[in-house]
Coordinates of C-alpha atoms and ligand atoms in Angstrom, one line a residue:
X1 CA 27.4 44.8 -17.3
X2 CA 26.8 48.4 -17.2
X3 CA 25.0 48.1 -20.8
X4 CA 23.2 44.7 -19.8
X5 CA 19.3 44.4 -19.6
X6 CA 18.0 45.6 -16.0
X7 CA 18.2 42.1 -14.5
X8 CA 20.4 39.2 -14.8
X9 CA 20.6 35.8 -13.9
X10 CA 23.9 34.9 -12.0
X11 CA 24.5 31.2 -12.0
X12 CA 27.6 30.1 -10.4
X13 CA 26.6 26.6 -8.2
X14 CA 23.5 28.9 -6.7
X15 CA 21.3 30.3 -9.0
X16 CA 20.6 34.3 -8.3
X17 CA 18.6 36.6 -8.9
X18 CA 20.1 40.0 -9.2
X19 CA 18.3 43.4 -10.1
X20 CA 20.7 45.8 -11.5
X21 CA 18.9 49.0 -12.0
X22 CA 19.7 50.9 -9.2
X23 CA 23.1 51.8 -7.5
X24 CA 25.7 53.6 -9.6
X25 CA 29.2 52.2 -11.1
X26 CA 29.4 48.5 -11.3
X27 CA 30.3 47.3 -7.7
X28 CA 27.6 50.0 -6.7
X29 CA 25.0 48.0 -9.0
X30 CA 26.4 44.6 -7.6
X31 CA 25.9 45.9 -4.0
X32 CA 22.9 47.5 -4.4
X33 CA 21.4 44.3 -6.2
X34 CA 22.4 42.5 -3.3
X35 CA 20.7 44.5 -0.4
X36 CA 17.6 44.7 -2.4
X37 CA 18.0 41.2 -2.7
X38 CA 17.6 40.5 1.3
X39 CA 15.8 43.4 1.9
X40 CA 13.2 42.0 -0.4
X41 CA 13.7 38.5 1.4
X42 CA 14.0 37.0 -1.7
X43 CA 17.9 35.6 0.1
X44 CA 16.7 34.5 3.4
X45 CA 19.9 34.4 6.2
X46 CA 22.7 31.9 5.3
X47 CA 21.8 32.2 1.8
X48 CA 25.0 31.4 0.2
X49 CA 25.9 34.0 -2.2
X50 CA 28.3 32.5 -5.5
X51 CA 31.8 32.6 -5.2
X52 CA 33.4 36.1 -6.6
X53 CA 35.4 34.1 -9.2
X54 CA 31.8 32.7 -10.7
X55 CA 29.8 35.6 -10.0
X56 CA 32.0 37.8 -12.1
X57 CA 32.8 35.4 -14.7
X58 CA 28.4 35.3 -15.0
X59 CA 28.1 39.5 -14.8
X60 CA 31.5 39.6 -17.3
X61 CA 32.8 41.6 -14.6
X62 CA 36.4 41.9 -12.9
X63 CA 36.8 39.9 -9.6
X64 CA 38.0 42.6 -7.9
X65 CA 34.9 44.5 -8.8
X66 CA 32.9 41.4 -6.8
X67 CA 35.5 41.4 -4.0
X68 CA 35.1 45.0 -3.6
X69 CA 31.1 44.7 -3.4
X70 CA 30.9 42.3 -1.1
X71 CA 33.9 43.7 1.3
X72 CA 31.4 46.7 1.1
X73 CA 28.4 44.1 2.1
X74 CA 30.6 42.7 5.3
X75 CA 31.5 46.1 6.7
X76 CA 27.8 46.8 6.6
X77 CA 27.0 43.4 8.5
X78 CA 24.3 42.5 4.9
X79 CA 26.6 39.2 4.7
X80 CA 29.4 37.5 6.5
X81 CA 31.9 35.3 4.8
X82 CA 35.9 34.6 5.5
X83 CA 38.2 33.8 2.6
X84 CA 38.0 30.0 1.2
X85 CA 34.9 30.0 3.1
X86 CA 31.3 30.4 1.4
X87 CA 29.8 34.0 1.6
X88 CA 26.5 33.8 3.4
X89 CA 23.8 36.6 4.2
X90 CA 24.8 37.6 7.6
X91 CA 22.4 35.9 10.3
X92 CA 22.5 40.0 11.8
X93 CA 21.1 41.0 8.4
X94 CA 17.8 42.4 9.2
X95 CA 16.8 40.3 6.6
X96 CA 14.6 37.2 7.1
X97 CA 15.4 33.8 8.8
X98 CA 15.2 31.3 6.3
X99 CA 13.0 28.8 9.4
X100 CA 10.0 31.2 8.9
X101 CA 9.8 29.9 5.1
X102 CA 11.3 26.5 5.9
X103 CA 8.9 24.8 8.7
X104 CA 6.4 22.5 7.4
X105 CA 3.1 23.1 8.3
X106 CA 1.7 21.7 11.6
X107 CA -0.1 18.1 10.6
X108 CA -2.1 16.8 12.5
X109 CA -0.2 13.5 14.3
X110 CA -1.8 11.2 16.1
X111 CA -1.0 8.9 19.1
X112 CA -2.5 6.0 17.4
X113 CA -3.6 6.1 13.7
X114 CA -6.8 4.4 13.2
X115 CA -8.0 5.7 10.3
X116 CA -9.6 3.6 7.5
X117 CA -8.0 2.8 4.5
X118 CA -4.2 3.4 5.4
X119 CA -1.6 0.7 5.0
X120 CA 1.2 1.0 7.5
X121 CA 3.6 3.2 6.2
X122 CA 6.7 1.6 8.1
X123 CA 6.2 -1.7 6.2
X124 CA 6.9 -0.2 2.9
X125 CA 9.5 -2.7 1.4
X126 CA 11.9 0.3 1.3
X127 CA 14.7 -2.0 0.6
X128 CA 13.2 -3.7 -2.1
X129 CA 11.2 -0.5 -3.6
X130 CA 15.0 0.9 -4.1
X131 CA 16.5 -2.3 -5.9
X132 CA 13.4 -2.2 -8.4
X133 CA 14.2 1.1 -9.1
X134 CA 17.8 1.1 -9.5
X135 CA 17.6 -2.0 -11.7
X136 CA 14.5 -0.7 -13.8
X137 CA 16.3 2.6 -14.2
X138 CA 19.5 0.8 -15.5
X139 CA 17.9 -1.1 -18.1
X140 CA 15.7 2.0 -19.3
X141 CA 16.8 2.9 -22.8
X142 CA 17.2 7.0 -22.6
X143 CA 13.5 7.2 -24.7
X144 CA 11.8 6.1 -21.3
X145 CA 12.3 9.6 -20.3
X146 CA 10.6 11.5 -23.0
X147 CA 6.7 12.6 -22.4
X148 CA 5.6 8.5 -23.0
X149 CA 2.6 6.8 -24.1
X150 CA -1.0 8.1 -22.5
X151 CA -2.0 5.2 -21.7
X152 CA 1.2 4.2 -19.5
X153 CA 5.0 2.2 -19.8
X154 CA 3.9 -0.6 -22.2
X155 CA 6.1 -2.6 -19.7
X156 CA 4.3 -1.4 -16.6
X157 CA 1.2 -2.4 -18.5
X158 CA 2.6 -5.7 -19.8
X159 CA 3.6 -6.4 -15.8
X160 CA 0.1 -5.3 -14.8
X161 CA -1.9 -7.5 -17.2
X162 CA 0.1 -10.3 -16.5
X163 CA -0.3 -10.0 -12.5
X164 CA -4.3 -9.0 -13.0
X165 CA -4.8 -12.0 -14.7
X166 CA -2.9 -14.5 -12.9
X167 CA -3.5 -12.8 -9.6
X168 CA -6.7 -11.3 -9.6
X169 CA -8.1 -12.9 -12.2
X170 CA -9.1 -10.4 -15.0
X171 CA -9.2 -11.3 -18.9
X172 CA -7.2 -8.2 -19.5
X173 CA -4.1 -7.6 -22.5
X174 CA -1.9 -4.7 -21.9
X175 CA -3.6 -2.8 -24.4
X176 CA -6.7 -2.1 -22.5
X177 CA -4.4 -1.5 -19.2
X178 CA -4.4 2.7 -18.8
X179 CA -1.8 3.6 -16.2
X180 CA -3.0 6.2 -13.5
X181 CA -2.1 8.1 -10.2
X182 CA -4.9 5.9 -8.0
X183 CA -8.4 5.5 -8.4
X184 CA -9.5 9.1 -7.4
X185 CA -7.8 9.8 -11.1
X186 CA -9.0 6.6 -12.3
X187 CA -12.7 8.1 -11.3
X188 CA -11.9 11.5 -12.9
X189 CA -11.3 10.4 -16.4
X190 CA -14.1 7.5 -16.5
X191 CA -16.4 10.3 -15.5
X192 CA -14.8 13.0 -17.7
X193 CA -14.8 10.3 -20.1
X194 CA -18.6 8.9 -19.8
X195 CA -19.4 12.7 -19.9
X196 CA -17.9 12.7 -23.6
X197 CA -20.2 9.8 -24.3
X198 CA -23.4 11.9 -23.4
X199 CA -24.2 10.0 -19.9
X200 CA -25.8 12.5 -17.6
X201 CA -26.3 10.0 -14.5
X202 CA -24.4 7.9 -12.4
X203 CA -25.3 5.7 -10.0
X204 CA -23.1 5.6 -6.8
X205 CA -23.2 3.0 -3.6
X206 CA -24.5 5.0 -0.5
X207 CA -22.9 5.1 1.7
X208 CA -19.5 6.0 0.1
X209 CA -16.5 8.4 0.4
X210 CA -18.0 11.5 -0.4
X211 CA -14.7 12.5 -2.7
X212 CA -16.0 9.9 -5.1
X213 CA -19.9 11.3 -5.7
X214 CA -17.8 15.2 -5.6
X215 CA -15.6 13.6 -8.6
X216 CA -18.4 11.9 -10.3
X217 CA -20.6 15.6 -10.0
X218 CA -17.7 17.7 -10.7
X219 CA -17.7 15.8 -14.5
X220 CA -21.4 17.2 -15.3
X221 CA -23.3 14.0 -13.8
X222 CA -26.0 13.6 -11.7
X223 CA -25.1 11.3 -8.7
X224 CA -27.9 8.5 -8.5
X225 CA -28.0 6.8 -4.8
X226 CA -27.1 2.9 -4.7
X227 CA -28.3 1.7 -1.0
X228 CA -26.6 -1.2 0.0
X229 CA -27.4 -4.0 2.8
X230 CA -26.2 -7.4 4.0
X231 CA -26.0 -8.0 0.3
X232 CA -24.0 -5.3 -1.3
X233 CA -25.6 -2.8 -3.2
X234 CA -29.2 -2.9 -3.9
X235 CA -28.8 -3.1 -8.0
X236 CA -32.0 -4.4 -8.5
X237 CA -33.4 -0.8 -8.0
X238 CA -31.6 -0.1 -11.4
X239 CA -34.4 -1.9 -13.1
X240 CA -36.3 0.2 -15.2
X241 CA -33.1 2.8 -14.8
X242 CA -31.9 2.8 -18.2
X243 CA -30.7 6.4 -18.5
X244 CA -28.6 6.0 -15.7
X245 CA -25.2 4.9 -17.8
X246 CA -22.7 4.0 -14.8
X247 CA -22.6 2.3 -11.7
X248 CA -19.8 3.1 -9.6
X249 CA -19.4 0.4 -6.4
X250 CA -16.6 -1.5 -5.0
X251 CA -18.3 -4.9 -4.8
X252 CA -15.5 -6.9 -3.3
X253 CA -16.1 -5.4 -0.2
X254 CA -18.4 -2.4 0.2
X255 CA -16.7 0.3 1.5
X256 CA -17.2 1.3 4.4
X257 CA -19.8 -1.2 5.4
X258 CA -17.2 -3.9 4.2
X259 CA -19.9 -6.6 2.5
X260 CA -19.2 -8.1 -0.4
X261 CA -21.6 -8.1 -3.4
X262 CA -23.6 -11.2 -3.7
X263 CA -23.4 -14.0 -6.4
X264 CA -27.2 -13.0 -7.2
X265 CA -26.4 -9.6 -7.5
X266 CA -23.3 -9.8 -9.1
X267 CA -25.0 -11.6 -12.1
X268 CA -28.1 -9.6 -12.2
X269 CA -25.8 -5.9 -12.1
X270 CA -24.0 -7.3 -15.6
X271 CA -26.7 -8.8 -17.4
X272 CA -28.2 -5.2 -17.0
X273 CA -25.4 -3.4 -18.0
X274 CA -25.3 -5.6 -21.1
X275 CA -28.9 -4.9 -22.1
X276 CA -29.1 -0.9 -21.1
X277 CA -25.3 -0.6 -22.1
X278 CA -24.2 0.8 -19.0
X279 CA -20.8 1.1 -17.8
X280 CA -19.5 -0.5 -14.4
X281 CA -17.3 1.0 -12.7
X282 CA -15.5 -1.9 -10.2
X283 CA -13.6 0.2 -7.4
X284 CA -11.3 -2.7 -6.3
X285 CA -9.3 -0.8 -3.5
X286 CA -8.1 -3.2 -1.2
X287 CA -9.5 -6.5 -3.0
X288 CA -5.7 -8.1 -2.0
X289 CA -6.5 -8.1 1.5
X290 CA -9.0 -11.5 2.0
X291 CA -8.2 -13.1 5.0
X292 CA -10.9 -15.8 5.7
X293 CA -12.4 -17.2 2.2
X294 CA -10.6 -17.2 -1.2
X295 CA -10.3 -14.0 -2.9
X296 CA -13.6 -13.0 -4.8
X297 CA -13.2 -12.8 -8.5
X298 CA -13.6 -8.8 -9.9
X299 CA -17.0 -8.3 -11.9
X300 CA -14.3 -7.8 -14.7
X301 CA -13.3 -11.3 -14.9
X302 CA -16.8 -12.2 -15.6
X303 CA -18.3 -9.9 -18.5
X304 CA -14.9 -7.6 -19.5
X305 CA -16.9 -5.7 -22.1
X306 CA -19.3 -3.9 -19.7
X307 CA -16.1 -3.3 -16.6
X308 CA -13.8 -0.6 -16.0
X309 CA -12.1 -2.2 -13.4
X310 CA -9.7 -0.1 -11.4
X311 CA -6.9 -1.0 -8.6
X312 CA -4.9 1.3 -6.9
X313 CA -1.0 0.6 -5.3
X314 CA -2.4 2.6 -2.2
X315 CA -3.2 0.0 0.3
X316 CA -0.6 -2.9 -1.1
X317 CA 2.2 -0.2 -1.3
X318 CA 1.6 3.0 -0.1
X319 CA -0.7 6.4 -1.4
X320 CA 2.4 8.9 -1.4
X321 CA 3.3 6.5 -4.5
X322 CA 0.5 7.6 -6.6
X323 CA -0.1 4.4 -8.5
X324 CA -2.5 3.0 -10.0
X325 CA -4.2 1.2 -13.1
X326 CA -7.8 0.7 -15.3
X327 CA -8.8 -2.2 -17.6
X328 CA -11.1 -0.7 -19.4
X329 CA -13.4 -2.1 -22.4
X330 CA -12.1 -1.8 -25.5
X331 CA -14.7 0.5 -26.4
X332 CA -14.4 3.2 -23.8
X333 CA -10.4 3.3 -24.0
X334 CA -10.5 6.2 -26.7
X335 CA -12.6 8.4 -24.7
X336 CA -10.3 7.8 -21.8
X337 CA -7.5 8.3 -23.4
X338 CA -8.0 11.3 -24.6
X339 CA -9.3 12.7 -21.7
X340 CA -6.4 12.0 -20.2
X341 CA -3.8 12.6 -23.0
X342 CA -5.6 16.2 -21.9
X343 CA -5.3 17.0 -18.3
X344 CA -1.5 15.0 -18.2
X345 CA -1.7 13.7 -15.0
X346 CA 0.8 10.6 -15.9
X347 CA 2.4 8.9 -13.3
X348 CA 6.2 10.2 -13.0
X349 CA 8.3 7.2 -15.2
X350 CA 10.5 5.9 -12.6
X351 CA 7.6 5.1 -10.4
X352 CA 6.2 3.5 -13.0
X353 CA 9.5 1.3 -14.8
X354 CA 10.1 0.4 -10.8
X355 CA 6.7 -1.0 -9.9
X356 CA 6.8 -3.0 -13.3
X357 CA 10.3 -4.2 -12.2
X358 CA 8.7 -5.1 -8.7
X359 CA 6.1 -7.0 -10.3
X360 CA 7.9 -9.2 -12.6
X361 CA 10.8 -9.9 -9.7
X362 CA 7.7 -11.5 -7.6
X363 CA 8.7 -8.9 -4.8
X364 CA 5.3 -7.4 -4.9
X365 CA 3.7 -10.7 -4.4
X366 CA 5.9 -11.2 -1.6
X367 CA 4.9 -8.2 -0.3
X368 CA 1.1 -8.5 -0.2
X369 CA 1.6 -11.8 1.1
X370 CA 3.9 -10.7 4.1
X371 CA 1.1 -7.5 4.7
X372 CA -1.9 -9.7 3.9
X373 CA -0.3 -12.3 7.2
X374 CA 0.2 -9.3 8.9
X375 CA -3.0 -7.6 8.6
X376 CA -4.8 -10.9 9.1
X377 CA -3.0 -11.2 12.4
X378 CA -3.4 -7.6 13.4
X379 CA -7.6 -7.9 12.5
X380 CA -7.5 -11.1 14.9
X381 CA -5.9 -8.8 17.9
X382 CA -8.5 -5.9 17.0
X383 CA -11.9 -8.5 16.9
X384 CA -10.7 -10.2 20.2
X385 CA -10.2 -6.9 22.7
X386 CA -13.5 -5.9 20.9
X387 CA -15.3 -9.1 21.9
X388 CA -14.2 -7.9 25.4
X389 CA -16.0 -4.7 25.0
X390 CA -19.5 -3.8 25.8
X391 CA -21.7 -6.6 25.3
X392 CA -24.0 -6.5 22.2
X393 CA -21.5 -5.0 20.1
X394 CA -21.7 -6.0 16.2
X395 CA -18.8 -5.7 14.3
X396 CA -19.2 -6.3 10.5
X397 CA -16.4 -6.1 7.5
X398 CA -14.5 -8.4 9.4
X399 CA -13.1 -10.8 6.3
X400 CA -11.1 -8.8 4.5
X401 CA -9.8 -5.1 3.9
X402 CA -7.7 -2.7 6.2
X403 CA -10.5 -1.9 8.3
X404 CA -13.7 -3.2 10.1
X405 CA -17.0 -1.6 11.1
X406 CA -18.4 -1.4 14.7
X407 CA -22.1 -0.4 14.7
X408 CA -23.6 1.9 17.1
X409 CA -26.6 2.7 18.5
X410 CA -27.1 6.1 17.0
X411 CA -25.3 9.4 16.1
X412 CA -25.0 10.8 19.5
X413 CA -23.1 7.5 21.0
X414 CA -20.9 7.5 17.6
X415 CA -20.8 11.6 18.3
X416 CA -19.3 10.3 22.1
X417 CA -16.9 7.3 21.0
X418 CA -15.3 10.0 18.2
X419 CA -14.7 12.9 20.7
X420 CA -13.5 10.0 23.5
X421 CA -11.2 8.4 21.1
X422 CA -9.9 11.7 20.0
X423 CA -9.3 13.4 22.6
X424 CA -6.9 10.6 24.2
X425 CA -5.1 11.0 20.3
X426 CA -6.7 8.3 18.2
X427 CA -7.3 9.2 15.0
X428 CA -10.6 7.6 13.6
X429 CA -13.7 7.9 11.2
X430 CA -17.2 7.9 12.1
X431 CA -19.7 6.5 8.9
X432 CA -22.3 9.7 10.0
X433 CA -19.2 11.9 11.2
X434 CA -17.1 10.8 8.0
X435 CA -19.9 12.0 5.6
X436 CA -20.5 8.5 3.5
X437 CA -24.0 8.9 3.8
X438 CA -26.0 12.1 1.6
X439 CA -29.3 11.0 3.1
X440 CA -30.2 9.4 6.5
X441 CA -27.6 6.8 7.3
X442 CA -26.9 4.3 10.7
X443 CA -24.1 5.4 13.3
X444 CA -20.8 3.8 13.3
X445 CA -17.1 3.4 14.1
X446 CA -14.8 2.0 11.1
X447 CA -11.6 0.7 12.5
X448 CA -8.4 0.9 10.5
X449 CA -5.9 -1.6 11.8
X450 CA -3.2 -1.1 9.6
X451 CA -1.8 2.2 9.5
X452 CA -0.2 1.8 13.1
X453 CA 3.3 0.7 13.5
X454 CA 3.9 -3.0 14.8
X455 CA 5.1 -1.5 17.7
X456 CA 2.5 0.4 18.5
X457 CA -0.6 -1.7 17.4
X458 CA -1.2 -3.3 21.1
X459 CA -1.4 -0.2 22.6
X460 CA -3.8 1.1 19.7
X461 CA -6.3 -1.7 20.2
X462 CA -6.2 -1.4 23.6
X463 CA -6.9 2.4 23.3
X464 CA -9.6 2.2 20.9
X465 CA -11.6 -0.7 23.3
X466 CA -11.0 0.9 26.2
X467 CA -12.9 4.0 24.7
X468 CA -15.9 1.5 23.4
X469 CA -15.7 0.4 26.7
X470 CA -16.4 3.7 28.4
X471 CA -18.9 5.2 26.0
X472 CA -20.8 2.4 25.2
X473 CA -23.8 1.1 27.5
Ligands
PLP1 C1 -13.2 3.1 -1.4 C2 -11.9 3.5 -1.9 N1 -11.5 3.5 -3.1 C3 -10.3 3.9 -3.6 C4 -9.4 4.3 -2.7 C5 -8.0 4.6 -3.2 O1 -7.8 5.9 -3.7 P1 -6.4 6.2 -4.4 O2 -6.0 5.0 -5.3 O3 -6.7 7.4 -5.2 O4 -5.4 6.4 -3.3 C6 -9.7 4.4 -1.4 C7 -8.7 5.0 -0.4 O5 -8.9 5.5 0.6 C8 -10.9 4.0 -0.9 O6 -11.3 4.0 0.4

């Protein structure tokens, strides 16, 4: 050891970190490694240190030579250990508790989560999710866990075609299926990607999260403002627009204002991205959850060669998941795929054999049918204490989605109802306060209903109109 570079790595069950260049004779070297190495904090207390039999066979050192050093150690109090017993660093160490590292930072927790946009994490079909996975990872030949195909598991994309079409009704092949980690990546390569094909300006909804115009800039473009009304977004000002060479909007339901695009509109927006060859960009986010009329078919469906249509696994399953997918025209895929055979950024392969293995069992059908039920029910709940609330009150967004829209008055009353509902621990998003709007905008409340617990969802609503109540003449 003596003769060894300065520093070793010791591996024996722990890996360890041990520098070697000061201290004299071997055990003096082990020992002095040792207090540097909690000294330095880099072995927080209870650290467990290797066993002497496998730290000396790793340094090709006697064990004695280890027993002696860390005999040494205990007299000195650096770390504490009994025979047959693990050697720890001694909780009287001087060195550093291991809890200072260790404790998550504070989130902020709310009494009752009303934020839009969040499916209720404790009705993730944990059950389920596991079987999926233990199955797809049994039948995944050893080559599923190599770097993989850009573009996604041919089988996840197979699965996702298959349920697009039938479900949602898309003409989609798994060839033009790209696998990502949600829309917001979904966003970033067709941006990154239009960039590549020399579009400077994109047109975006307004109001809108203002992530998706930051994305849409951070690619080179200029953001173009879409206002929408009753209607959905106002396409019609795109007339006479033809450098702008994307539309991004979500015209299922407009979020947040929650209307859907019209059948007028709808037609008019493709037939102009067919003449000015402009890309659409269909943001489908939530387009599972319809509760009162059948679901409206994607923009996709109806002219594939002009759509990038993009879902997202957040609202059906949940965000943490990181799922998410793009049918994309034949003629963009290249771009896209190589912008994003170059930032990486693939979903992890287990996520991705699973979901296809939840798909093709029917269990993810089952699930967005037991959620869409639920949510339905929960909305019902949420729209009748609000009809109890102050009178006057329009709520909008109603028919679908994870979350509705209560207008207000003006910025100071939404200013009020957002300090009220916070301050008694309800988390929830104002449409001035949440920044969807770049220019001047109209006050509002939007109401997630999902994200609470079952348990707790009486006591939300209650909460929520209780604050209406108070605030609102
Ligand atoms: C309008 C809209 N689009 C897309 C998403 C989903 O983003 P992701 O799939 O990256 O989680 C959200 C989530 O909040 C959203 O509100």
């Amino acid at each position: 050891m003596a003769n060894s570079e300065p520093s070793e790595w010791a591996t024996s069950g722990v890996d360890l970190f041990l520098d070697f260049r000061h201290g004299s004779g071997l055990r003096g070297q082990i020992e002095e490694g040792l207090r540097d190495a909690i000294r330095s904090r880099r072995l927080p207390q209870g650290a467990r240190l290797p066993a002497s039999r496998a730290l000396a066979r790793d340094l090709g050192v006697s064990r004695g030579t280890v027993l002696a050093a860390y005999t040494q150690l205990v007299a000195e109090g650096w770390i504490a250990g009994h025979p047959g017993s693990a050697t720890v660093v001694a909780a009287e160490s001087g060195g550093w508790a291991s809890d200072d590292l260790m404790r998550p930072p504070r989130e902020a927790r709310w009494r009752f989560d009303l934020r839009p946009g969040r499916p209720d994490p404790s009705s993730f079909p944990r059950t389920e999710w596991l079987r999926a996975l233990r199955r797809a990872l049994a039948a995944a030949p050893d080559r599923a866990l190599g770097y993989g195909d850009t573009g996604g598991r041919f089988t996840l994309r197979s699965e996702l075609a298959a349920y697009l079409r039938r479900a949602r009704g898309l003409r989609v092949t798994p060839d033009n299926v790209v696998v990502t980690t949600g829309f917001t990546q979904s966003l970033n390569l067709v941006a990154l990607a239009l960039a590549r094909t020399g579009v400077t300006r994109v047109a975006i909804e307004e109001p809108s999260m203002p992530e998706h115009r930051a994305i849409v800039r951070a690619a080179g473009h200029e953001v173009v403002p879409l206002t929408v009304d009753g209607s959905g977004a106002r396409v019609e000002t795109l007339a006479g627009h033809d450098d702008v060479g994307a539309v991004v909007l979500t015209p299922n339901r407009q979020h947040p204002l929650g209307v859907a695009l019209s059948a007028r509109r709808r037609a008019w927006l493709l037939d102009w991205a067919r003449r000015s060859g402009a890309l659409v960009v269909e943001d489908d986010y939530d387009g599972e959850f319809r509760y009162d009329t059948h679901p409206i078919g994607p923009l996709q469906g109806l002219e594939p060669g002009v759509v990038a249509y993009a879902g997202t696994a957040s609202k059906t399953l949940a965000p943490g998941l990181r799922l998410g997918w793009l049918a994309a025209p034949r003629g963009f895929l290249e771009p896209l795929l190589e912008e994003k055979r170059l930032r990486e950024g693939q979903a992890g392969v287990l996520e991705q054999l699973a979901l296809a293995e939840f798909l093709q069992s029917g269990a993810y059908d089952r699930h967005v049918r037991k959620m869409r039920l639920r949510y339905r029910h929960r909305r019902d709940v949420l729209l009748q204490a609000l009809g109890s609330g102050p009178p006057g009150l329009r709520v909008a967004g109603t028919a679908a989605g994870l979350n509705l829209l209560v207008h207000l008055p003006d910025a100071a009353t939404e200013q009020s109802v957002l300090a009220a509902a916070r301050s008694r621990g309800i988390g929830i998003e104002g449409l001035l306060g949440g920044d969807y709007y770049e220019g001047d905008g109209s006050a509002g409340l939007i109401v997630g209903y999902a994200a609470p617990p079952e348990h707790a969802f009486a006591a939300a609503v209650e909460a929520i109109a209780s604050v209406l109540r108070a605030v609102v003449e």
